[in-house]
Short mmCIF file of C-alpha atoms and ligand atoms in Angstrom, two decimals:
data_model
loop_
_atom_site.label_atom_id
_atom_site.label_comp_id
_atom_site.label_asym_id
_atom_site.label_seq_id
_atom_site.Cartn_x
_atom_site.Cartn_y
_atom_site.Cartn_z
CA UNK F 1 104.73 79.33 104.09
CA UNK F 2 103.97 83.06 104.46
CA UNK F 3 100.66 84.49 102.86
CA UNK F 4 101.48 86.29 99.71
CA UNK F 5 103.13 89.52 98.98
CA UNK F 6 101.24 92.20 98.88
CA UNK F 7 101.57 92.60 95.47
CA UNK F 8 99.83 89.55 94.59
CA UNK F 9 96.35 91.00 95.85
CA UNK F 10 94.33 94.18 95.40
CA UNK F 11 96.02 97.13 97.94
CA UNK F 12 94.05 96.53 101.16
CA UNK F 13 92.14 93.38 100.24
CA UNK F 14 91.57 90.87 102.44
CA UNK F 15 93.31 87.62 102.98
CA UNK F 16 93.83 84.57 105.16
CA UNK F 17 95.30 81.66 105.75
CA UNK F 18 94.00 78.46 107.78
CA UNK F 19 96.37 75.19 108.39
CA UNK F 20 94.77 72.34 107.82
CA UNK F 21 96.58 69.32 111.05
CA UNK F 22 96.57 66.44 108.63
CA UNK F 23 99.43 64.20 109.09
CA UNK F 24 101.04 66.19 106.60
CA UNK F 25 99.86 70.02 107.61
CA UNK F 26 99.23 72.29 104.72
CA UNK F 27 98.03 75.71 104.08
CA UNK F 28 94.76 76.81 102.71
CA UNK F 29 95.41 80.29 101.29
CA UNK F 30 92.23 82.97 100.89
CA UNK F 31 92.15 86.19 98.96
CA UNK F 32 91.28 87.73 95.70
CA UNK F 33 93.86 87.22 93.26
CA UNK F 34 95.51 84.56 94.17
CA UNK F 35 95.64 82.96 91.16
CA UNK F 36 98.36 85.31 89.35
CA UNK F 37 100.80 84.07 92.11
CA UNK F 38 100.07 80.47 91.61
CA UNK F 39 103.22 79.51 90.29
CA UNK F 40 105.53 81.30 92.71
CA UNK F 41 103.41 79.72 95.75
CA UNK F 42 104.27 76.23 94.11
CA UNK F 43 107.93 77.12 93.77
CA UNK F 44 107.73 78.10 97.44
CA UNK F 45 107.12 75.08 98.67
CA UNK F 46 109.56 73.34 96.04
CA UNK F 47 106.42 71.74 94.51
CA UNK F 48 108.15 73.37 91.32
CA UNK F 49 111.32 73.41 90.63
CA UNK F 50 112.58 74.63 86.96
CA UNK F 51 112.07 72.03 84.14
CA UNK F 52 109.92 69.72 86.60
CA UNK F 53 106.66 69.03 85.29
CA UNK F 54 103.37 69.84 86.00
CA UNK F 55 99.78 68.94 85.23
CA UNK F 56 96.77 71.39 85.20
CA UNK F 57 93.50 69.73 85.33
CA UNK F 58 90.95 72.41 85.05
CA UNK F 59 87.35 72.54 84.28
CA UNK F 60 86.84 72.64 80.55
CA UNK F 61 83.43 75.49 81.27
CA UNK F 62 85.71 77.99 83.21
CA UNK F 63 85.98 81.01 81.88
CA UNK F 64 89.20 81.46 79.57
CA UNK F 65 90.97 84.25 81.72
CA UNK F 66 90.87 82.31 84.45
CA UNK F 67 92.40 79.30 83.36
CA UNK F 68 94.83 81.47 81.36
CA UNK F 69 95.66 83.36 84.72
CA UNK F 70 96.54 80.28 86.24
CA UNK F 71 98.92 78.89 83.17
CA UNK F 72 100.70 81.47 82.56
CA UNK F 73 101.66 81.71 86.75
CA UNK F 74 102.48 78.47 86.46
CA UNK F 75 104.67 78.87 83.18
CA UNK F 76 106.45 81.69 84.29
CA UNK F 77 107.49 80.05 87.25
CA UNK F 78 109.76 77.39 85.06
CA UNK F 79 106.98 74.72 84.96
CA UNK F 80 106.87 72.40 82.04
CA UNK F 81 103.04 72.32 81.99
CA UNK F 82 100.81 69.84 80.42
CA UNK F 83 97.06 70.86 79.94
CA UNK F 84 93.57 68.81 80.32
CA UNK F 85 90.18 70.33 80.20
CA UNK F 86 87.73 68.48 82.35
CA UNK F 87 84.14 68.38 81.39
CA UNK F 88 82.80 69.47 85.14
CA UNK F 89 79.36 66.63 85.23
CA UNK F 90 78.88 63.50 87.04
CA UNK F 91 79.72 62.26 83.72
CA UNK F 92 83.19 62.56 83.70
CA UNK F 93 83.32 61.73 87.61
CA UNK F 94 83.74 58.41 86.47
CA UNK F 95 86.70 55.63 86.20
CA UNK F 96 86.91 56.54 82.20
CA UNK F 97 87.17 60.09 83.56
CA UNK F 98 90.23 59.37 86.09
CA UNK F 99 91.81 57.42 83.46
CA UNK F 100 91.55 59.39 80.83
CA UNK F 101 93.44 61.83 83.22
CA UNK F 102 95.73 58.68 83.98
CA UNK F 103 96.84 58.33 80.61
CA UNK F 104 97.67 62.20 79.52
CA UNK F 105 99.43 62.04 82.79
CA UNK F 106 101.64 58.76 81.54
CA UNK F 107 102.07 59.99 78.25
CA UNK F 108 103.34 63.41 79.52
CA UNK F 109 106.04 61.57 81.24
CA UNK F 110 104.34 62.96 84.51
CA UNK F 111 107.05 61.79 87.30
CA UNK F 112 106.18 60.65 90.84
CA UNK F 113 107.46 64.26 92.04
CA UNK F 114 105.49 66.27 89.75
CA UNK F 115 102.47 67.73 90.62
CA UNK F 116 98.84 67.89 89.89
CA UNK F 117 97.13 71.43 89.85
CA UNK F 118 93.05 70.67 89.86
CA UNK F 119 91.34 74.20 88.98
CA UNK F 120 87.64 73.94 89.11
CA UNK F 121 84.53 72.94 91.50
CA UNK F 122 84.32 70.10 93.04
CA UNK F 123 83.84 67.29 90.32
CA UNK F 124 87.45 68.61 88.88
CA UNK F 125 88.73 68.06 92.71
CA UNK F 126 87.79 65.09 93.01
CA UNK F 127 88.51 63.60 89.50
CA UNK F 128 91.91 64.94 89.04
CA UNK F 129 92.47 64.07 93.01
CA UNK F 130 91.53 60.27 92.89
CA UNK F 131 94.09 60.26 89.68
CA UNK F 132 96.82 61.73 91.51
CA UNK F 133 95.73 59.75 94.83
CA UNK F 134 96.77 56.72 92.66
CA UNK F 135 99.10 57.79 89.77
CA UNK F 136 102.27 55.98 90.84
CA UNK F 137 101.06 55.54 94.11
CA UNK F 138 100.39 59.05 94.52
CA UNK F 139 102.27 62.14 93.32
CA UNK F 140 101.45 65.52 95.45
CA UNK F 141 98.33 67.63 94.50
CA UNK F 142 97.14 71.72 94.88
CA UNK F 143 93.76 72.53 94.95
CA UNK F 144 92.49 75.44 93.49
CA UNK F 145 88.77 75.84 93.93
CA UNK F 146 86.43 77.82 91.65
CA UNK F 147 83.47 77.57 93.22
CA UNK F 148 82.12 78.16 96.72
CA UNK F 149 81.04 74.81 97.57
CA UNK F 150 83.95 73.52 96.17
CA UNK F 151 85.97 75.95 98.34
CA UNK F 152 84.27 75.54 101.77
CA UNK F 153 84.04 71.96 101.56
CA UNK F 154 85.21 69.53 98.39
CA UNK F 155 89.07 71.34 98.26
CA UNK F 156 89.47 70.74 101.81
CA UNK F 157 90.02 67.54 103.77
CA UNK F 158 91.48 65.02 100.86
CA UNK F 159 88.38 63.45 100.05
CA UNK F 160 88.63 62.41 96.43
CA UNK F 161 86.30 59.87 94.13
CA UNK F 162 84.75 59.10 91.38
CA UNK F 163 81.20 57.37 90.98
CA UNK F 164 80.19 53.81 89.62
CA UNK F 165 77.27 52.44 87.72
CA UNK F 166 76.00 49.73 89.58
CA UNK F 167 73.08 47.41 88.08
CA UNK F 168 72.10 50.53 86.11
CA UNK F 169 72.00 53.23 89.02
CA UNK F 170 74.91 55.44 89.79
CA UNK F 171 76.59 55.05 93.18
CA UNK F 172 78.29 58.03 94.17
CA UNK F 173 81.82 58.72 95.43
CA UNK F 174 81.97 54.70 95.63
CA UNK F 175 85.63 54.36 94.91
CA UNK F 176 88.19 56.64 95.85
CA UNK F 177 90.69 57.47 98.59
CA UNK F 178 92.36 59.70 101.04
CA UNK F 179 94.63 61.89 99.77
CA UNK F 180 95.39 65.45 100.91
CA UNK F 181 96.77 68.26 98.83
CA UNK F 182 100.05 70.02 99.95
CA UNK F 183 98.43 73.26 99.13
CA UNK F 184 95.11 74.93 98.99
CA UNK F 185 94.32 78.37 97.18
CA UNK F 186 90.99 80.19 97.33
CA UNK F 187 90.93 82.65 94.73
CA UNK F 188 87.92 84.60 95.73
CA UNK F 189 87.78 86.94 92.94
CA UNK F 190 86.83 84.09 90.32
CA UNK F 191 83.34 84.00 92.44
CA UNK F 192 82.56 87.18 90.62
CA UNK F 193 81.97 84.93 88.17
CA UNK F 194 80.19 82.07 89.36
CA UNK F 195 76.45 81.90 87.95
CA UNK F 196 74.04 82.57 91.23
CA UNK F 197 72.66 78.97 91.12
CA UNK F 198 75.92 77.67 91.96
CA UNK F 199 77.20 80.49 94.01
CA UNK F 200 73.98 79.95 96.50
CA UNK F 201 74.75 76.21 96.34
CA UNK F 202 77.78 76.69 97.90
CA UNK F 203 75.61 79.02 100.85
CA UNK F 204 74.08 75.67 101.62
CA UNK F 205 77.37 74.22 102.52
CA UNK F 206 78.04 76.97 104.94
CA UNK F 207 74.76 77.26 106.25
CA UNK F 208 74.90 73.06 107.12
CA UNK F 209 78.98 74.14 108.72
CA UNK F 210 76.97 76.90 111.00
CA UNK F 211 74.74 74.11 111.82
CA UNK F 212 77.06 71.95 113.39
CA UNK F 213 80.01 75.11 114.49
CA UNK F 214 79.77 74.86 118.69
CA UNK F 215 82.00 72.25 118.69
CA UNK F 216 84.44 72.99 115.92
CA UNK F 217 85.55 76.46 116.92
CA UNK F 218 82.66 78.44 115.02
CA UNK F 219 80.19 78.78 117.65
CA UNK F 220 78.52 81.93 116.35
CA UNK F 221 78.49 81.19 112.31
CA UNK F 222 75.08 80.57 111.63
CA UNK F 223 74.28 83.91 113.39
CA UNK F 224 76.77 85.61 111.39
CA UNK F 225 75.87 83.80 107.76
CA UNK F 226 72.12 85.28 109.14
CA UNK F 227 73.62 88.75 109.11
CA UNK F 228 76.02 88.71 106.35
CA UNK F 229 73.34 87.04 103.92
CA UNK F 230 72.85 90.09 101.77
CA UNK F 231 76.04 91.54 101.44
CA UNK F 232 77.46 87.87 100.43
CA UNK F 233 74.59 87.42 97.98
CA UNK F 234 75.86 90.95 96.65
CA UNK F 235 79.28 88.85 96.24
CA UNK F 236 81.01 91.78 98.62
CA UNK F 237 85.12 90.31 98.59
CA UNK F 238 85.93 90.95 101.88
CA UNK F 239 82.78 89.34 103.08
CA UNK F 240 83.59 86.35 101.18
CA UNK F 241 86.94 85.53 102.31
CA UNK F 242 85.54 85.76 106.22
CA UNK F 243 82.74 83.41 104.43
CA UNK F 244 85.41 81.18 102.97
CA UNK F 245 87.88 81.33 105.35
CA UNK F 246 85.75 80.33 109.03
CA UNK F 247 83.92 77.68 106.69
CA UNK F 248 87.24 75.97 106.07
CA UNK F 249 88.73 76.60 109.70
CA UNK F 250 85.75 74.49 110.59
CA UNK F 251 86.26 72.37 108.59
CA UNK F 252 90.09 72.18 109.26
CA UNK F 253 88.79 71.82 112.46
CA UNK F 254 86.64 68.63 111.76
CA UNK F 255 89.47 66.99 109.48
CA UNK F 256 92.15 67.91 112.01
CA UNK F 257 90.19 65.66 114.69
CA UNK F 258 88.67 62.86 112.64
CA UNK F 259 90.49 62.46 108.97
CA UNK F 260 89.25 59.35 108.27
CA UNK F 261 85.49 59.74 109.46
CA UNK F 262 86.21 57.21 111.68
CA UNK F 263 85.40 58.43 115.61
CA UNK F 264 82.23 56.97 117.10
CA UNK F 265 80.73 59.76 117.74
CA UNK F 266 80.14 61.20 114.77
CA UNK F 267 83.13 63.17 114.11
CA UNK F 268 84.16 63.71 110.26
CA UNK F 269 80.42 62.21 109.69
CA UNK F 270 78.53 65.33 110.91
CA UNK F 271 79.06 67.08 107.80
CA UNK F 272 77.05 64.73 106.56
CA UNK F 273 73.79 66.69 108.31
CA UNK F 274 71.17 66.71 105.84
CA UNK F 275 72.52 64.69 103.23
CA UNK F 276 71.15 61.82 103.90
CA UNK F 277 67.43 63.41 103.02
CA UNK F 278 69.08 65.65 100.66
CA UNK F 279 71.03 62.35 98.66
CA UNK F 280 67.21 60.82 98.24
CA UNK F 281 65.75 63.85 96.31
CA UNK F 282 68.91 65.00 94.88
CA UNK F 283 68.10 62.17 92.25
CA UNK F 284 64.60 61.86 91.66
CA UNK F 285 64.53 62.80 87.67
CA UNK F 286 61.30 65.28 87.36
CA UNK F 287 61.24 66.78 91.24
CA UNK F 288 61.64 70.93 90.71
CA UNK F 289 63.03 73.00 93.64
CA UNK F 290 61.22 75.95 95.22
CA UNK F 291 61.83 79.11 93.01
CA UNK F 292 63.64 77.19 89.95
CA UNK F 293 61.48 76.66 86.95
CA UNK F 294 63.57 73.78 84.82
CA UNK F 295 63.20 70.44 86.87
CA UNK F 296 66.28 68.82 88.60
CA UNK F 297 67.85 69.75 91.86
CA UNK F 298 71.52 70.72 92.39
CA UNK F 299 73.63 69.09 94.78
CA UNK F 300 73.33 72.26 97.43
CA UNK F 301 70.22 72.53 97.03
CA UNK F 302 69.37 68.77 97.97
CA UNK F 303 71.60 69.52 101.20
CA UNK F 304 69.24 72.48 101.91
CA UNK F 305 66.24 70.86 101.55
CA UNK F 306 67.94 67.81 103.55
CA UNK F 307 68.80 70.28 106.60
CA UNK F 308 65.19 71.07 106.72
CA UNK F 309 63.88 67.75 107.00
CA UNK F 310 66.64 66.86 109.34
CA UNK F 311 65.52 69.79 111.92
CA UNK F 312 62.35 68.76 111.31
CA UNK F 313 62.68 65.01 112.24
CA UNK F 314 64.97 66.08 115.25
CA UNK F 315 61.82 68.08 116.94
CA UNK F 316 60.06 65.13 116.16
CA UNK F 317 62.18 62.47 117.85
CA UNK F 318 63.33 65.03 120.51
CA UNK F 319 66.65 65.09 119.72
CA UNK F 320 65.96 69.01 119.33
CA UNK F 321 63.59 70.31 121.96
CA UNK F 322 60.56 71.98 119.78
CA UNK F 323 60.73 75.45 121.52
CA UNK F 324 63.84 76.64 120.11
CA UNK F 325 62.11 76.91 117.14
CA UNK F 326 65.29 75.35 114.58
CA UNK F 327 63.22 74.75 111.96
CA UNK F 328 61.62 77.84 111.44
CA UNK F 329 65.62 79.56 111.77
CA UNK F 330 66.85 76.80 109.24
CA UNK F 331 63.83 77.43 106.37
CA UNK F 332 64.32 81.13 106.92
CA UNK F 333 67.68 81.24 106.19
CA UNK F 334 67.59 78.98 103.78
CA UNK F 335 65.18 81.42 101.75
CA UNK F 336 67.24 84.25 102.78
CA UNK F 337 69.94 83.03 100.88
CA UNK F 338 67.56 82.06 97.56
CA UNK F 339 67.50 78.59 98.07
CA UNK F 340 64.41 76.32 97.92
CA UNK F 341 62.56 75.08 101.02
CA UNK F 342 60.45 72.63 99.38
CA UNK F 343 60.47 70.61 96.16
CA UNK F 344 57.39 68.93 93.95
CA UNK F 345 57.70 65.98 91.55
CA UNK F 346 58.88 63.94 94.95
CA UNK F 347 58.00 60.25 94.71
CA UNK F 348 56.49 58.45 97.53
CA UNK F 349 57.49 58.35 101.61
CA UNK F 350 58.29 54.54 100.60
CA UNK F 351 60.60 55.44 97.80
CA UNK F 352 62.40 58.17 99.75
CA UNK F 353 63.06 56.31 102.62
CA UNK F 354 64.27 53.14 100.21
CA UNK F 355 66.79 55.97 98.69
CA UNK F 356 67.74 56.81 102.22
CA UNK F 357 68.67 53.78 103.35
CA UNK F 358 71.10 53.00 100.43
CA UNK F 359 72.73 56.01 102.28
CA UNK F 360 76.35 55.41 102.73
CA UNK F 361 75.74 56.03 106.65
CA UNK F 362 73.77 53.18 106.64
CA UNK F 363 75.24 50.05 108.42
CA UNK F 364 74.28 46.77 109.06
CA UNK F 365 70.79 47.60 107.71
CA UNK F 366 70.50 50.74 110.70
CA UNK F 367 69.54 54.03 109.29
CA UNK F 368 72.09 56.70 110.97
CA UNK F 369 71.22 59.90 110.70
CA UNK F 370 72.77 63.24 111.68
CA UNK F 371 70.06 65.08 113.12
CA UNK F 372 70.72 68.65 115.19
CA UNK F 373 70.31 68.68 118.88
CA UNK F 374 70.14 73.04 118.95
CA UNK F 375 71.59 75.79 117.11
CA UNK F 376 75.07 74.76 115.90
CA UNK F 377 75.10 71.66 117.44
CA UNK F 378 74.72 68.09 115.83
CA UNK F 379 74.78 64.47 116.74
CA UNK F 380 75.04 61.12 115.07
CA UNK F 381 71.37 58.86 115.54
CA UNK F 382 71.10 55.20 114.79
CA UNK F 383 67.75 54.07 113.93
CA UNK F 384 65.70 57.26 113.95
CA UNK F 385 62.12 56.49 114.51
CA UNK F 386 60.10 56.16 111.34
CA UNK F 387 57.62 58.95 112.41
CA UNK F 388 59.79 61.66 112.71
CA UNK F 389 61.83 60.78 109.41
CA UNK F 390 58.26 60.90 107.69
CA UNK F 391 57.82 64.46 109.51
CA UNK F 392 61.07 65.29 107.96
CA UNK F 393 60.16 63.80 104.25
CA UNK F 394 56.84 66.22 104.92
CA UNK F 395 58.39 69.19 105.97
CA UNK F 396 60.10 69.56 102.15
CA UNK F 397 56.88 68.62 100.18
CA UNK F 398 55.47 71.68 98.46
CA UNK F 399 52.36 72.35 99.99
CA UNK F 400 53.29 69.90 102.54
CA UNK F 401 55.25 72.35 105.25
CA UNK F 402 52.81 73.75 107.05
CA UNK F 403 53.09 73.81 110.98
CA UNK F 404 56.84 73.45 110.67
N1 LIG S 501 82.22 66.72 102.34
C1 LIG S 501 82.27 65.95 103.50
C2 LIG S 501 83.65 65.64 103.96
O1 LIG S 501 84.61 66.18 103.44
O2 LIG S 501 83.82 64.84 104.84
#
């Protein structure tokens, strides 16, 4: 489809567009003010067609003009729409949540043609995407992303799922499925709005993408995320959609060669660079991040403290060599974009690495970790040796850094 008329966005402002080569190729559109054209992009791409119907899923703690800038697109452009608020925790990422969805969607008479809109960060993605992933088998889905993170990463790539309880503890993303939207839109204007917590969040996302960029047509992002830090902190637009759109040309990139995280090696799975330290404190009830004063760590925040203690343990095993000095790059940009380097309240080495290795990377018992072998480059490690995982666990200790 072509990007949208002028009209649509400020005079001047900037846009793109990045095609994501999933079986089914679709378009991930970025620019301020997308949103007001929502409706005609559906009817576009005959995802609306008069007196077809349509469900909005949007996060229930968005702010009113937003959500009402999306509706009324979508109205105007003959949809008969039905309406759910989502409330945007882990809470609702659950099976209850998805059926609750389920059910509005049956009771609206939703039809297997009719299509999902999911406006919000990433919990509303992926909620309102495993319902439509299995809603009669699947009925199409657009993405419209609210938050960065959700933007440069969750919106992109058809990832959807919902967590279980298991035996009392929560397993994340355990059930789900595959299921790509036919459209993406990036409405970059609604980050003027996004509280700074979850606006640098998102950074971390882009900082792990420049991490890992040589080989997925972004060779120099982490340089550039290094030089653009303050102007995206200051939330500058056009700055933003170069943010969002390289991030998701990566990641196109990444999905385009691997969809189903399946290659051997590593593939899909390198986005997974520091989650597997960052999913072990990301948890821990009590543990406070550098720089925040209320305890609990955010999702992006656990992946930046995780891509510090995954440079760390790759100069410690040598998959890094020592004198390029990654670690020292990583924590400073990490800082540089107001996110924490270190956490207290952590539990014991023992307990982390027993959180670790209920990693979803784990298989048949083998830790495998994504570790960085130089700037913006990565590589998939079975069995890392216990020494330099420790050095990693110590690098993110408050007061523990030192020497990194
Ligand atoms: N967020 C990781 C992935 O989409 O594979």
């Amino acid at each position: 489809m072509n990007l949208p008329p002028e009209a649509l966005t400020a005079k001047g402002a900037a846009q793109a567009r990045v095609r994501v080569q999933a079986p089914r190729p679709y378009d991930v559109l970025i620019a301020p003010g997308l949103l007001e054209g929502l409706g005609e992009f559906l009817r576009e791409m005959g995802l609306l067609v008069p007196h077809r119907r349509l469900f909005l899923a949007h996060d229930a703690g968005l702010p009113a003009e937003i959500v009402e800038t999306a509706a009324v697109s979508l109205h105007a452009a003959g949809g008969r729409l039905s309406r759910s608020a989502v409330e945007a925790g882990e809470s609702a990422k659950t099976m209850a949540g998805a059926e609750r969805l389920l059910v509005e969607m049956a009771a609206s008479r939703h039809e297997r043609r009719d299509c999902v809109v999911a406006l919000g960060g990433g919990i509303v993605g992926d909620v309102a995407g495993f319902a439509a992933a299995i809603y009669r088998r699947g009925v199409p889905i657009v993405q419209c992303p609210t938050t960065l993170l959700a933007m440069v990463d969750a919106a992109v790539g058809g990832k959807t799922a919902v967590n279980l309880a298991v035996e009392g503890s929560l397993k994340k993303n355990l059930i789900g499925a595959f299921h790509q939207p036919r459209l993406v839109i990036a409405d970059v204007s609604v980050l003027r709005t996004l509280p700074d917590r979850q606006f640098r969040c998102g950074l971390a996302e882009c900082i792990k993408h420049g991490m890992i960029g040589v080989e997925f047509g972004e060779p120099a992002l982490l340089e550039w995320i290094e030089a653009a830090a303050p102007a995206l902190l200051a939330r500058d637009e056009a700055k933003l959609v170069e943010l969002v759109s390289r991030n998701v040309a990566l990641k196109a990139a990444v999905v385009g060669l691997d969809e189903r995280e399946e290659a051997e090696d590593g593939g899909r799975a390198l986005l997974n660079l520091g989650h597997t330290f960052g999913h072990a404190v990301e948890t821990v009830e009590g543990a406070i991040g550098e720089g925040t004063r209320a305890p609990g760590i955010h999702h992006g925040e656990a992946v930046a403290l995780g891509l510090i203690a995954a440079t760390r343990c790759a100069e410690e095993s040598g998959a890094c060599p020592r004198e390029l000095k990654l670690t020292e790059r990583v924590r400073a940009l990490i800082q540089r974009c107001g996110l924490p380097r270190s956490a207290a309240g952590l539990p014991s080495d023992e307990e982390l690495l027993a959180r670790m290795a209920h990693d979803k990377k784990v298989m048949g018992g083998i830790l495998r970790l994504v570790l960085p072998t130089g700037p913006g480059r990565a590589a998939l490690f079975a069995d890392p040796p216990r020494q330099a995982v420790l050095a990693g666990l110590q690098a993110i200790r408050a007061g523990g850094a030192a020497g990194c």
